[in-house]
CSV table of C-alpha atoms and ligand atoms in Angstrom, one decimal:
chain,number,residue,atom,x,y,z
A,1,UNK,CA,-20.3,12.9,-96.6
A,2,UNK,CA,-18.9,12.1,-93.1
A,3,UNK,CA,-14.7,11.8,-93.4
A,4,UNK,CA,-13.1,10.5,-90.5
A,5,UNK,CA,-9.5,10.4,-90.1
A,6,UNK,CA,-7.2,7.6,-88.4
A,7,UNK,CA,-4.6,9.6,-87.2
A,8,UNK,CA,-1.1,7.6,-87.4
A,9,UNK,CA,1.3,9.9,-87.7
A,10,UNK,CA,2.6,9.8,-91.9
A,11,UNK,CA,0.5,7.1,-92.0
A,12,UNK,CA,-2.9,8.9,-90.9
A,13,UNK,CA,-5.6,8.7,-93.5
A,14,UNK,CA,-9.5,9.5,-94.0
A,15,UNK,CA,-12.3,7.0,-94.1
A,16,UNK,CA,-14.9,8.2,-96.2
A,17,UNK,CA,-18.4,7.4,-95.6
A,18,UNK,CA,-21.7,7.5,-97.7
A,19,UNK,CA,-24.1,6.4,-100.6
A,20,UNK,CA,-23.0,7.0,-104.0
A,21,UNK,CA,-19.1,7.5,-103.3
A,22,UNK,CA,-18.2,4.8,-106.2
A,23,UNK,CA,-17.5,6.4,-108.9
A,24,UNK,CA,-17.0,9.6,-107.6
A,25,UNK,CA,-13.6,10.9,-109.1
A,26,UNK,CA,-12.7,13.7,-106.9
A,27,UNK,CA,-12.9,11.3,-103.7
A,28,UNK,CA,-9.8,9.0,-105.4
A,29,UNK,CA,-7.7,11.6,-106.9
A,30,UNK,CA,-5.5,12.7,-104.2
A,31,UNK,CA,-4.9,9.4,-103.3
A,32,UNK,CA,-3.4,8.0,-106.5
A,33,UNK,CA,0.1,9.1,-107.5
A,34,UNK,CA,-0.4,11.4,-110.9
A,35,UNK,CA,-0.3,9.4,-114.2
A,36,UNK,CA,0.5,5.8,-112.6
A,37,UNK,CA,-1.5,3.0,-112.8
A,38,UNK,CA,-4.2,1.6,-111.3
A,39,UNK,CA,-5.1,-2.2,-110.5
A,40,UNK,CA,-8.9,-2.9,-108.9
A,41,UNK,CA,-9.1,-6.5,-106.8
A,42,UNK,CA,-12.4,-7.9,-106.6
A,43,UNK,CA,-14.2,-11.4,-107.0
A,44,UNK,CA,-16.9,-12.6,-109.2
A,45,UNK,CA,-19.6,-11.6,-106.7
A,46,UNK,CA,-18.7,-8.2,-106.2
A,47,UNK,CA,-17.4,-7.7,-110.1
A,48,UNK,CA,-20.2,-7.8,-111.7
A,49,UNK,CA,-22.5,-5.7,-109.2
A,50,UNK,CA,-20.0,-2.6,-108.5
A,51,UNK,CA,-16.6,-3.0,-110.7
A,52,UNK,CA,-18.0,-1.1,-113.7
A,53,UNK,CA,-19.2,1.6,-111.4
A,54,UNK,CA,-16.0,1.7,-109.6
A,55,UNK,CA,-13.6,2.2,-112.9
A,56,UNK,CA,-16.0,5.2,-113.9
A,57,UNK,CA,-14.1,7.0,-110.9
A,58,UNK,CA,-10.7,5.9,-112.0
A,59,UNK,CA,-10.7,7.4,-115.8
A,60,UNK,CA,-8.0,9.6,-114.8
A,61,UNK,CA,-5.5,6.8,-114.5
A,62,UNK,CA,-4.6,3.5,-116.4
A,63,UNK,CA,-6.7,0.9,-114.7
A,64,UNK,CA,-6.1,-2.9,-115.2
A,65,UNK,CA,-7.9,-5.5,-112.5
A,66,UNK,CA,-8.1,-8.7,-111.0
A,67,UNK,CA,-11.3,-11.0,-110.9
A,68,UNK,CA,-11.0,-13.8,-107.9
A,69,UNK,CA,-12.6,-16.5,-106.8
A,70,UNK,CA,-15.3,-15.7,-104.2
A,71,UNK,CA,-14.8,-17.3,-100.6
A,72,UNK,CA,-12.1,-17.4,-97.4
A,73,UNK,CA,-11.2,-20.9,-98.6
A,74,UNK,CA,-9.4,-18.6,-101.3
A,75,UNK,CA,-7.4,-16.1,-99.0
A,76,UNK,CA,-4.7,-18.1,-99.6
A,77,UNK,CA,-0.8,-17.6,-100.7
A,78,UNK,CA,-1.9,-19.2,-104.0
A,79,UNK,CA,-4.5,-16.4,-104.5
A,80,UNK,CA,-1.9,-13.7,-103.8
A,81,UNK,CA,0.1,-15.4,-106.0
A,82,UNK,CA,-2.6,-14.6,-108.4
A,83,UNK,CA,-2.5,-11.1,-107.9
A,84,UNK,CA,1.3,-10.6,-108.0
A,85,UNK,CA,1.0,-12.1,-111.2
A,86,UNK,CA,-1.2,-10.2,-112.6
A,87,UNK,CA,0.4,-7.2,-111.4
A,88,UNK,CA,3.8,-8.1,-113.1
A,89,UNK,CA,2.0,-9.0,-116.5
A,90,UNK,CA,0.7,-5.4,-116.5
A,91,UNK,CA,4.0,-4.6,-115.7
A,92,UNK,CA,2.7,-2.2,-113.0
A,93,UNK,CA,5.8,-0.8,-110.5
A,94,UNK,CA,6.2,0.7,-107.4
A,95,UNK,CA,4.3,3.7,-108.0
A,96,UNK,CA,1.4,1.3,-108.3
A,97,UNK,CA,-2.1,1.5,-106.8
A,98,UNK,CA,-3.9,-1.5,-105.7
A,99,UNK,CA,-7.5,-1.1,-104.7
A,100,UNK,CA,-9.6,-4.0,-103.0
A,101,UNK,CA,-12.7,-3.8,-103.7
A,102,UNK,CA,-15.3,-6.1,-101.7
A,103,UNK,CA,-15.5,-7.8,-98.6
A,104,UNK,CA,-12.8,-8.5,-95.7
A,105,UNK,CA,-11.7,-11.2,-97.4
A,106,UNK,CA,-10.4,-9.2,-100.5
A,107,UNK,CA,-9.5,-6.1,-98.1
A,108,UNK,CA,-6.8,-8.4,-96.3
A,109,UNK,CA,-5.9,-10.0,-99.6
A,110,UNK,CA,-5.2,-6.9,-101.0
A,111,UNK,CA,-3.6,-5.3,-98.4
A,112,UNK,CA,-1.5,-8.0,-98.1
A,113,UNK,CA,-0.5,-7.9,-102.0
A,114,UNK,CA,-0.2,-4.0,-101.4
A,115,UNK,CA,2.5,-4.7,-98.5
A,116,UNK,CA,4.6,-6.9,-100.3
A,117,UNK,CA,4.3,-6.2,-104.1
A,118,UNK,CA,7.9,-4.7,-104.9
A,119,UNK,CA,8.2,-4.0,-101.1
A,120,UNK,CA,5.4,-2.0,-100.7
A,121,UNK,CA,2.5,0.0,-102.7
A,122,UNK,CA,0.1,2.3,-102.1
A,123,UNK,CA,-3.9,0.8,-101.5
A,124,UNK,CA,-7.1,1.7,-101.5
A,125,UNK,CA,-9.1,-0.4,-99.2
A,126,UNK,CA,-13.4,-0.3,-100.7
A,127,UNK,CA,-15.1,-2.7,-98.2
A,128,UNK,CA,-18.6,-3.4,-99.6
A,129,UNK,CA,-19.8,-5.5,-96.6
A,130,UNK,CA,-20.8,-3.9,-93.4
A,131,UNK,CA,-18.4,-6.3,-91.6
A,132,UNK,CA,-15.8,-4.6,-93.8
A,133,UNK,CA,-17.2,-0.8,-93.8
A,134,UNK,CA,-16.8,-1.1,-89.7
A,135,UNK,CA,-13.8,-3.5,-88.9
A,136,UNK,CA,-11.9,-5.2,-91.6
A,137,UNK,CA,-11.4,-2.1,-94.1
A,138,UNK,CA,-10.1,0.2,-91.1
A,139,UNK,CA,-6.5,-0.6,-88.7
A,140,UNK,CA,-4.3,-2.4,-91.3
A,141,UNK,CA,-4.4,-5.9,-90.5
A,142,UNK,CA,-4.0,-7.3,-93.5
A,143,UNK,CA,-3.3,-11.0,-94.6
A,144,UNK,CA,-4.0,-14.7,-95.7
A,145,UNK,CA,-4.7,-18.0,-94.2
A,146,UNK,CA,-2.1,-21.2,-94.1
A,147,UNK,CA,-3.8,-24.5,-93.7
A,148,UNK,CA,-2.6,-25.0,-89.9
A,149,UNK,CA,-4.3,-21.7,-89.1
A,150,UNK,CA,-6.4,-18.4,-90.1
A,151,UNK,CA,-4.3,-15.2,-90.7
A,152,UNK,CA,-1.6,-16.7,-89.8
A,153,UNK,CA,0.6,-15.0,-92.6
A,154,UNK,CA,0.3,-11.2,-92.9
A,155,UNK,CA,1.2,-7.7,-92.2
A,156,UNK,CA,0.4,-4.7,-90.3
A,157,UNK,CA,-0.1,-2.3,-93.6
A,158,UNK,CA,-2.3,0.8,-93.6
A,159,UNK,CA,-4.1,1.9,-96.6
A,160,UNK,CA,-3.9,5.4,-98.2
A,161,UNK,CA,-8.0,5.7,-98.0
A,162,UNK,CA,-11.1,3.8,-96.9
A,163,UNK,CA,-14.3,4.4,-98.8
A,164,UNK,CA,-17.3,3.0,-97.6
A,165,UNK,CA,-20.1,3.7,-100.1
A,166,UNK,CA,-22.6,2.8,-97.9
A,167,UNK,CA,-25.4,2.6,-101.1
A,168,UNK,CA,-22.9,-1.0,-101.6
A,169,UNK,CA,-25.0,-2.1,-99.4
A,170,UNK,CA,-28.3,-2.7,-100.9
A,171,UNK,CA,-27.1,-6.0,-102.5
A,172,UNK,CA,-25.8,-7.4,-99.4
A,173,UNK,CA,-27.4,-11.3,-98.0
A,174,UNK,CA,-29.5,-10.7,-94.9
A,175,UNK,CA,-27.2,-13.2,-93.2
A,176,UNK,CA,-23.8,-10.9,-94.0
A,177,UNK,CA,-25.8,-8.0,-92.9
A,178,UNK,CA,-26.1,-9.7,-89.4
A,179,UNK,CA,-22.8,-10.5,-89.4
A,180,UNK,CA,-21.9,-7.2,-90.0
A,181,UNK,CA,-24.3,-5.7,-87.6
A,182,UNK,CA,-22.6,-8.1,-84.7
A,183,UNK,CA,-19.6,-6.2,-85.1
A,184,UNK,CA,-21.3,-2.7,-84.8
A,185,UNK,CA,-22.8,-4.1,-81.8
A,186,UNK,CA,-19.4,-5.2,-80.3
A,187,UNK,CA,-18.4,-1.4,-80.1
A,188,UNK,CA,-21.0,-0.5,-77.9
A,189,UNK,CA,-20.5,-2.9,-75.8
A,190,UNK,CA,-16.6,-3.3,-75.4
A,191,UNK,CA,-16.8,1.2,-75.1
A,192,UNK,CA,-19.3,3.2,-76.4
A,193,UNK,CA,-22.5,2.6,-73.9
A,194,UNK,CA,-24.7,5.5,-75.8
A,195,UNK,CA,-23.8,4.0,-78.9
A,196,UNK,CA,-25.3,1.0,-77.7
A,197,UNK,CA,-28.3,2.5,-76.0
A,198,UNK,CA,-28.6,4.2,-79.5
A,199,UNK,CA,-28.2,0.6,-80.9
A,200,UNK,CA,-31.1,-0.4,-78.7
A,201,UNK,CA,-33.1,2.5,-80.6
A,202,UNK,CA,-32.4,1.7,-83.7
A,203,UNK,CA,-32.1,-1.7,-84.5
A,204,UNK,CA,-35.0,-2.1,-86.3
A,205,UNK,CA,-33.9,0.9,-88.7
A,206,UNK,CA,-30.5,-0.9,-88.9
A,207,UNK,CA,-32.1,-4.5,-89.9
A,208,UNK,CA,-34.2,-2.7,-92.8
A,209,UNK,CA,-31.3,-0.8,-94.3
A,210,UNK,CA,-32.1,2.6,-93.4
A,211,UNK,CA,-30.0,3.7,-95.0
A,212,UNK,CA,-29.4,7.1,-92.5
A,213,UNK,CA,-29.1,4.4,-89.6
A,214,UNK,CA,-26.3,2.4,-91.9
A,215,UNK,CA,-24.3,5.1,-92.2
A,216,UNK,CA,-24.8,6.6,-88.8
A,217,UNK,CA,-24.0,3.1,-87.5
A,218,UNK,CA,-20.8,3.1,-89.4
A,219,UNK,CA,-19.0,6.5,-88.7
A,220,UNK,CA,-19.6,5.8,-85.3
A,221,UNK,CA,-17.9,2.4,-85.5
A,222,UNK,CA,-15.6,3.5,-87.6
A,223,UNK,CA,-14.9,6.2,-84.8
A,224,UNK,CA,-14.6,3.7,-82.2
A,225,UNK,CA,-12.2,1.6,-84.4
A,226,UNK,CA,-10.1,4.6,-85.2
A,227,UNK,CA,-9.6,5.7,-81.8
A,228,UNK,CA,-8.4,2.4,-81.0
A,229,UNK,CA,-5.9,1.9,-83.5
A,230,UNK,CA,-4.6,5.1,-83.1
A,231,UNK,CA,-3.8,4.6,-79.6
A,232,UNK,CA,-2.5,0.9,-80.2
A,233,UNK,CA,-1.6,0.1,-84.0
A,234,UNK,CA,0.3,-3.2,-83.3
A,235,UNK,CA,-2.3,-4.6,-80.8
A,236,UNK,CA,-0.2,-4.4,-77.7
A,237,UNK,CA,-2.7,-3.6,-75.1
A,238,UNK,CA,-6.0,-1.8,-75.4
A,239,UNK,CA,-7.0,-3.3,-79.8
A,240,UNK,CA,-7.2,-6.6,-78.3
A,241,UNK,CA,-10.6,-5.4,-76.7
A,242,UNK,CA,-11.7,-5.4,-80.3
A,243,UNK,CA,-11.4,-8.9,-80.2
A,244,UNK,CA,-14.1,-9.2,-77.6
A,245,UNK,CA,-16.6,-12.5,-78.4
A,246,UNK,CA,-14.0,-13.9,-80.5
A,247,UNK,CA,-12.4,-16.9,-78.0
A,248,UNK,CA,-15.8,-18.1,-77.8
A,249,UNK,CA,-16.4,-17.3,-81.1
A,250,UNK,CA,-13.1,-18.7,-82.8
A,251,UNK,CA,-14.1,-22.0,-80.7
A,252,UNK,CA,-18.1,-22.4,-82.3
A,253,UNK,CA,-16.4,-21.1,-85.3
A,254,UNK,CA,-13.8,-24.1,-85.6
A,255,UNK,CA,-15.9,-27.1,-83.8
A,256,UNK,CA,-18.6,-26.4,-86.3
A,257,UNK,CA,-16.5,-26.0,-88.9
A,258,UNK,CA,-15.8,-22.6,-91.3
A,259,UNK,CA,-18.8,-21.3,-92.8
A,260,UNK,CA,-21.4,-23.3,-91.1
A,261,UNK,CA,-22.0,-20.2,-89.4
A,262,UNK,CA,-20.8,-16.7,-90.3
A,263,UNK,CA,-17.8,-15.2,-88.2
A,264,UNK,CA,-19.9,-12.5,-87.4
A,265,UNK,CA,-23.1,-15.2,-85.9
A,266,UNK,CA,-20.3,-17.3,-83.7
A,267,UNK,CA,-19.6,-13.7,-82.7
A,268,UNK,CA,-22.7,-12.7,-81.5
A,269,UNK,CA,-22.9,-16.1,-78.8
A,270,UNK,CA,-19.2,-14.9,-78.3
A,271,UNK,CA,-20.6,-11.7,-77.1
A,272,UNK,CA,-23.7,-13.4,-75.0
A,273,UNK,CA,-21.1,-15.9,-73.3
A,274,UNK,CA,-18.7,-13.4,-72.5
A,275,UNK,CA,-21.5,-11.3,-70.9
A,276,UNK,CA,-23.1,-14.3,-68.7
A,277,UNK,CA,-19.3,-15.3,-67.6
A,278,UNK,CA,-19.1,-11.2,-66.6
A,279,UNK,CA,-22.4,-11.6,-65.1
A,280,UNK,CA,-20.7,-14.6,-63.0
A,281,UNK,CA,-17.9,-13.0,-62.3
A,282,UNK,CA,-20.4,-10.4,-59.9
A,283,UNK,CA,-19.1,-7.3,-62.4
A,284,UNK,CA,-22.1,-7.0,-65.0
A,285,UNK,CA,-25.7,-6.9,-63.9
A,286,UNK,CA,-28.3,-9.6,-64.9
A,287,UNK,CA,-30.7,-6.3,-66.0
A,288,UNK,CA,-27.4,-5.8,-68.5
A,289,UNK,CA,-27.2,-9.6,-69.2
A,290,UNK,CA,-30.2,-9.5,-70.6
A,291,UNK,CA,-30.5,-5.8,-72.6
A,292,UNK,CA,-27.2,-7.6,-74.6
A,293,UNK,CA,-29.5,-11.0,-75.2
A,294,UNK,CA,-32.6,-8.9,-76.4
A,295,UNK,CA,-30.3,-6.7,-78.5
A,296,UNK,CA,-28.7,-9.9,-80.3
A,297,UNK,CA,-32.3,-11.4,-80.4
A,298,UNK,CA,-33.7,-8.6,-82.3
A,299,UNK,CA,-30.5,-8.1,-84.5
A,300,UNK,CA,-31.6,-12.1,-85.6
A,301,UNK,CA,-28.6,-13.1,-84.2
A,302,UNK,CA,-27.7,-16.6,-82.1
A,303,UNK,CA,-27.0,-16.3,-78.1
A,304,UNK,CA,-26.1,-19.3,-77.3
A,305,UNK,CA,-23.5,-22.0,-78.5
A,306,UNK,CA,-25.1,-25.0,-80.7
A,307,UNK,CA,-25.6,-28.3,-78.8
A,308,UNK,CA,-23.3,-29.9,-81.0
A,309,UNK,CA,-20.5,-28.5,-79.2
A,310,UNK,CA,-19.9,-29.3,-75.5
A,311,UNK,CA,-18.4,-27.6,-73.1
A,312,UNK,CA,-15.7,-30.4,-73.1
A,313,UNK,CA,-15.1,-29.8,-76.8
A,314,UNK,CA,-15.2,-25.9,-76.5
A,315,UNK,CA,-12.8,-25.8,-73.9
A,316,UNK,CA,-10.4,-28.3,-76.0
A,317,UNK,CA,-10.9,-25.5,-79.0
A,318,UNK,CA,-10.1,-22.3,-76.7
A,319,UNK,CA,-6.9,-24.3,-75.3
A,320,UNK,CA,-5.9,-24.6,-79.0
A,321,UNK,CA,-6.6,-20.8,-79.4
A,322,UNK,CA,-4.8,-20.2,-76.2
A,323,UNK,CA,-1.6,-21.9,-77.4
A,324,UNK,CA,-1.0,-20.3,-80.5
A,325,UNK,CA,-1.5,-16.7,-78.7
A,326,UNK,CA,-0.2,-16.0,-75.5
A,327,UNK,CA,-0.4,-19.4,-73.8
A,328,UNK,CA,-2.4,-18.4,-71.1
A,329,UNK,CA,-6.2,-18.3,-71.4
A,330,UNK,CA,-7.7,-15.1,-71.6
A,331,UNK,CA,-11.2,-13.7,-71.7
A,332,UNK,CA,-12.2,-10.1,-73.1
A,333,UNK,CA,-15.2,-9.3,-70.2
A,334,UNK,CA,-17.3,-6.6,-69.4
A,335,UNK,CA,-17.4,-4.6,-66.0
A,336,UNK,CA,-20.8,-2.6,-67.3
A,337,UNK,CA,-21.9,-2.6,-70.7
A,338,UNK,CA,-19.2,0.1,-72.4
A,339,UNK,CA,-16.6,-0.8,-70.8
A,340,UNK,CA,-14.7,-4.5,-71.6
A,341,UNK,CA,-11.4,-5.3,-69.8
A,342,UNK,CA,-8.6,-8.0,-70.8
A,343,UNK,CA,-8.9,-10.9,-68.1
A,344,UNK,CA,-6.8,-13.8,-67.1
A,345,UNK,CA,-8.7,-13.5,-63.5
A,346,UNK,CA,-11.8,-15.6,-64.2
A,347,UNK,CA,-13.0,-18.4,-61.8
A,348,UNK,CA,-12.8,-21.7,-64.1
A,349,UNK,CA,-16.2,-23.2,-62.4
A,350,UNK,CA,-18.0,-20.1,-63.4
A,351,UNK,CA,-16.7,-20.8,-67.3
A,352,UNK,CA,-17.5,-23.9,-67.3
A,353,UNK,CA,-21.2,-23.2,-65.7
A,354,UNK,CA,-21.1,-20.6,-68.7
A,355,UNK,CA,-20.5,-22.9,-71.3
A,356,UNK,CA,-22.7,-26.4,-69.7
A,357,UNK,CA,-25.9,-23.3,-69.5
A,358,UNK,CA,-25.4,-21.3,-72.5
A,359,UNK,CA,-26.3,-24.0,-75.2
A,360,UNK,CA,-29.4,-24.7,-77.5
A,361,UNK,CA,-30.8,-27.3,-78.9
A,362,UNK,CA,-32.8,-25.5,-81.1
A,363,UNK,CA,-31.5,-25.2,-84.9
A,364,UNK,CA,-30.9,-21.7,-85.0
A,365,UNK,CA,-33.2,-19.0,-86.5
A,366,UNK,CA,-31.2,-17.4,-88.6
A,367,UNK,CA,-32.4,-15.0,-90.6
A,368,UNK,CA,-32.7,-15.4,-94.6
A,369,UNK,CA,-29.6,-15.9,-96.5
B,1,LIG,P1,-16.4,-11.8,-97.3
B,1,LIG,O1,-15.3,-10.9,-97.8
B,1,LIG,O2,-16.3,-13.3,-97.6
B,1,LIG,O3,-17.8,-11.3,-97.9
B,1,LIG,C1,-19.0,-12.0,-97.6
B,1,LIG,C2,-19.7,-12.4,-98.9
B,1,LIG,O4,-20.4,-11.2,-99.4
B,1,LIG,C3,-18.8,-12.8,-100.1
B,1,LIG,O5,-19.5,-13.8,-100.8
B,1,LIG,C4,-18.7,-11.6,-100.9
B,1,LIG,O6,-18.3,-11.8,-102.2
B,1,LIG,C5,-20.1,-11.0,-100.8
B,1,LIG,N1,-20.2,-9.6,-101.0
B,1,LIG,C6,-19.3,-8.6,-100.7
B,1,LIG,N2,-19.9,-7.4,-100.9
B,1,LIG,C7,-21.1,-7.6,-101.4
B,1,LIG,C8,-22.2,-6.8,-101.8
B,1,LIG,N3,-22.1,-5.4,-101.7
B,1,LIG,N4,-23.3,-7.3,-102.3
B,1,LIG,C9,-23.4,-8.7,-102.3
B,1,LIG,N5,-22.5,-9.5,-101.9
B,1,LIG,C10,-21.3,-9.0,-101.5
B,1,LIG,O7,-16.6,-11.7,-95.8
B,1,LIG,P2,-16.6,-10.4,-94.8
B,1,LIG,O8,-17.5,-10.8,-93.7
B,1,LIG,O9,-16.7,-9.1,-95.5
B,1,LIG,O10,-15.1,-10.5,-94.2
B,1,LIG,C11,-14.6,-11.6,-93.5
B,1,LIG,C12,-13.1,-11.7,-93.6
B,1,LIG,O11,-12.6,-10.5,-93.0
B,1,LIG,C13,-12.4,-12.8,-92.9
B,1,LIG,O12,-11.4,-13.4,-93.8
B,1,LIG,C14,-11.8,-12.2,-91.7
B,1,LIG,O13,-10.6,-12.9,-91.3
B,1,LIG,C15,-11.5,-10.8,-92.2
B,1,LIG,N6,-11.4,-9.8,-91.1
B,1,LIG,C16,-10.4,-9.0,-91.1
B,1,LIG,C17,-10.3,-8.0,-90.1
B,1,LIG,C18,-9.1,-7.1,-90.2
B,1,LIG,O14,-9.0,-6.3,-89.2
B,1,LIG,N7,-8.3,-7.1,-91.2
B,1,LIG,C19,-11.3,-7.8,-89.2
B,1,LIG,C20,-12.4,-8.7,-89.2
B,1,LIG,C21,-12.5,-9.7,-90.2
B,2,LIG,N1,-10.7,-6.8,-85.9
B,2,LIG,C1,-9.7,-6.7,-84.9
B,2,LIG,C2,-8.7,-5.6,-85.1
B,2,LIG,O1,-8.7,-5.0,-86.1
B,2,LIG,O2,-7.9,-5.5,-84.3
């Protein structure tokens, strides 16, 4: 079983990785205080597939848990609301351990909860998407949505342990997968350049579920991640590179509205954008242009923006983006594939030639849901 650690000082902790971990009561005991109690987070997706499975780990403590509605539409202060409740009515106290198990929805739910529950409990963060085994499950982020914006209410709050049972897999919807696999993609390109020629390798093997491509695929993400963090917790410099894709992104993401496309697919023609703007800009090569296209393309992923959006309308949604962060536009770009940089130095007739070239007509081809 590959254990990675995120090193943070008295807040490090390991990130466990492999088939077969739920359930496994050596890999929680450490991690729960002695004799306390227990309370398991999930949704009715992911409840009836892995909870029972999951509590067969925990018999050494008192367990209680907390069954949510499935969707973002529910990471909400209401939900949290839920959990609190719950958590009182089982009359579980600070030496409490909450445990979120599912995708990044309930991992940022949950960690939320964890931060704020009596001030602060312990958490166990079991991300049983891929998005979550590489990205949402690892750095702490945690948090919940407010109608005038997403993640707009939450805390910086690192869990106690990440286990990634990678076997959780198996039951995942082709289209999550993708989404998931976008992500994995975004480390090789924003630093990890053999990771992404290894990418190129493997992305058949990674599309079928291989399963020793999965979890090869994750440590090493899960590496990249880690180092990050590590270096810049509180996302003052060098973690916003993780965020590569995602001003494009965010914009296809909102003009189409939530859910029409997975985070993960705007993502993706985040990714292809950011490299033809790069390309543009004279740093990235058009031989690298395209090895990023034909990587998305064979992930089953989009490259382009949908028609439906105009550049007019995606640079209305980026301005948005741009006012409620640091109100100036910025652009995560590449200098090579490997090796992204932050960038408020782009020329605005070269974005705007990105965005009038980069769009389809075509419906995209996504792949099975
Ligand atoms: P999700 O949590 O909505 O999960 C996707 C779907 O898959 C859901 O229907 C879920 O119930 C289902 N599911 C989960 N595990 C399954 C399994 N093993 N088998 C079958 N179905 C399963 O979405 P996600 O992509 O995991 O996470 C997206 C969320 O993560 C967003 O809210 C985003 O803001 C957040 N996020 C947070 C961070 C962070 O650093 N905290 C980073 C990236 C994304
Ligand atoms: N997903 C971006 C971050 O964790 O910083």
């Amino acid at each position: 079983m590959p254990t990675l650690h995120l090193d943070l000082g008295s807040r490090s902790y390991p990130i466990c990785i492999g088939p077969g971990l739920l359930g496994q009561r050596d890999v929680f005991a450490p991690h729960i205080i002695a004799g306390q109690k227990v309370m398991v987070v999930t949704n009715t997706t992911v409840a009836p597939l892995y909870l029972e499975r999951t509590l067969a780990g925990l018999t050494d403590f008192q367990c209680d848990h907390v069954i949510l509605p499935d969707g973002e539409q529910y990471k909400t202060l209401e939900t949290l609301d839920t959990i609190f409740t719950a958590l009182l009515n089982q009359r579980h106290d600070r030496s409490t351990t909450l445990i979120a198990l599912g995708g990044g929805v309930i991992g940022d739910l949950t960690g939320f909860a964890a931060a704020s529950y009596q001030r602060g409990v312990n958490f166990i963060q079991i991300p049983t998407t891929l998005l979550a085994q590489v990205d949402s499950s690892v750095g702490g982020k945690t948090g919940v949505n407010h109608p005038l914006g997403k993640n707009m209410i939450g805390a910086f709050y690192q869990p106690q342990l990440v286990l990634a049972d990678t076997a959780t897999l198996n039951t995942l919807p082709e289209r999550e997968l993708g989404a998931g696999i976008a992500e994995v993609i975004k480390y090789g390109l924003i630093r990890d350049a053999e990771f992404f020629v290894w990418l190129e390798q493997n992305i058949d093997a990674l599309r079928a579920r291989d399963p020793a491509a999965l979890s090869y695929a994750i440590e090493r993400s899960c590496r990249n991640k880690a180092e990050v963090v590590a270096r810049d917790e509180r996302e003052s410099g060098e973690r916003a590179l993780l965020n590569f894709g995602h001003t494009f992104g965010h914009a296809i993401e909102t003009g189409l509205g939530y859910g029409v496309w997975l985070h993960g697919e705007a993502i993706a023609a985040g990714m292809a954008l950011a490299a033809d703007l790069s390309r543009r800009q004279g740093w990235l090569s058009g031989a690298d242009q395209q090895r990023i296209i034909d990587l998305l393309t064979r992930a089953r992923l989009p490259t382009q923006a949908p028609a439906a959006l105009d550049s007019e309308r995606l640079l209305e949604l980026m301005a948005v983006d741009k006012k409620v962060s640091s109100g100036k536009l910025r652009f995560i770009l590449l200098k090579a594939i490997g090796h992204a940089v932050i960038s408020a130095d782009f020329d605005a007739r070269m974005l705007q030639t990105t965005l009038d070239t980069c769009r389809t007509e075509q419906p995209l081809a996504l792949a099975p849901a």
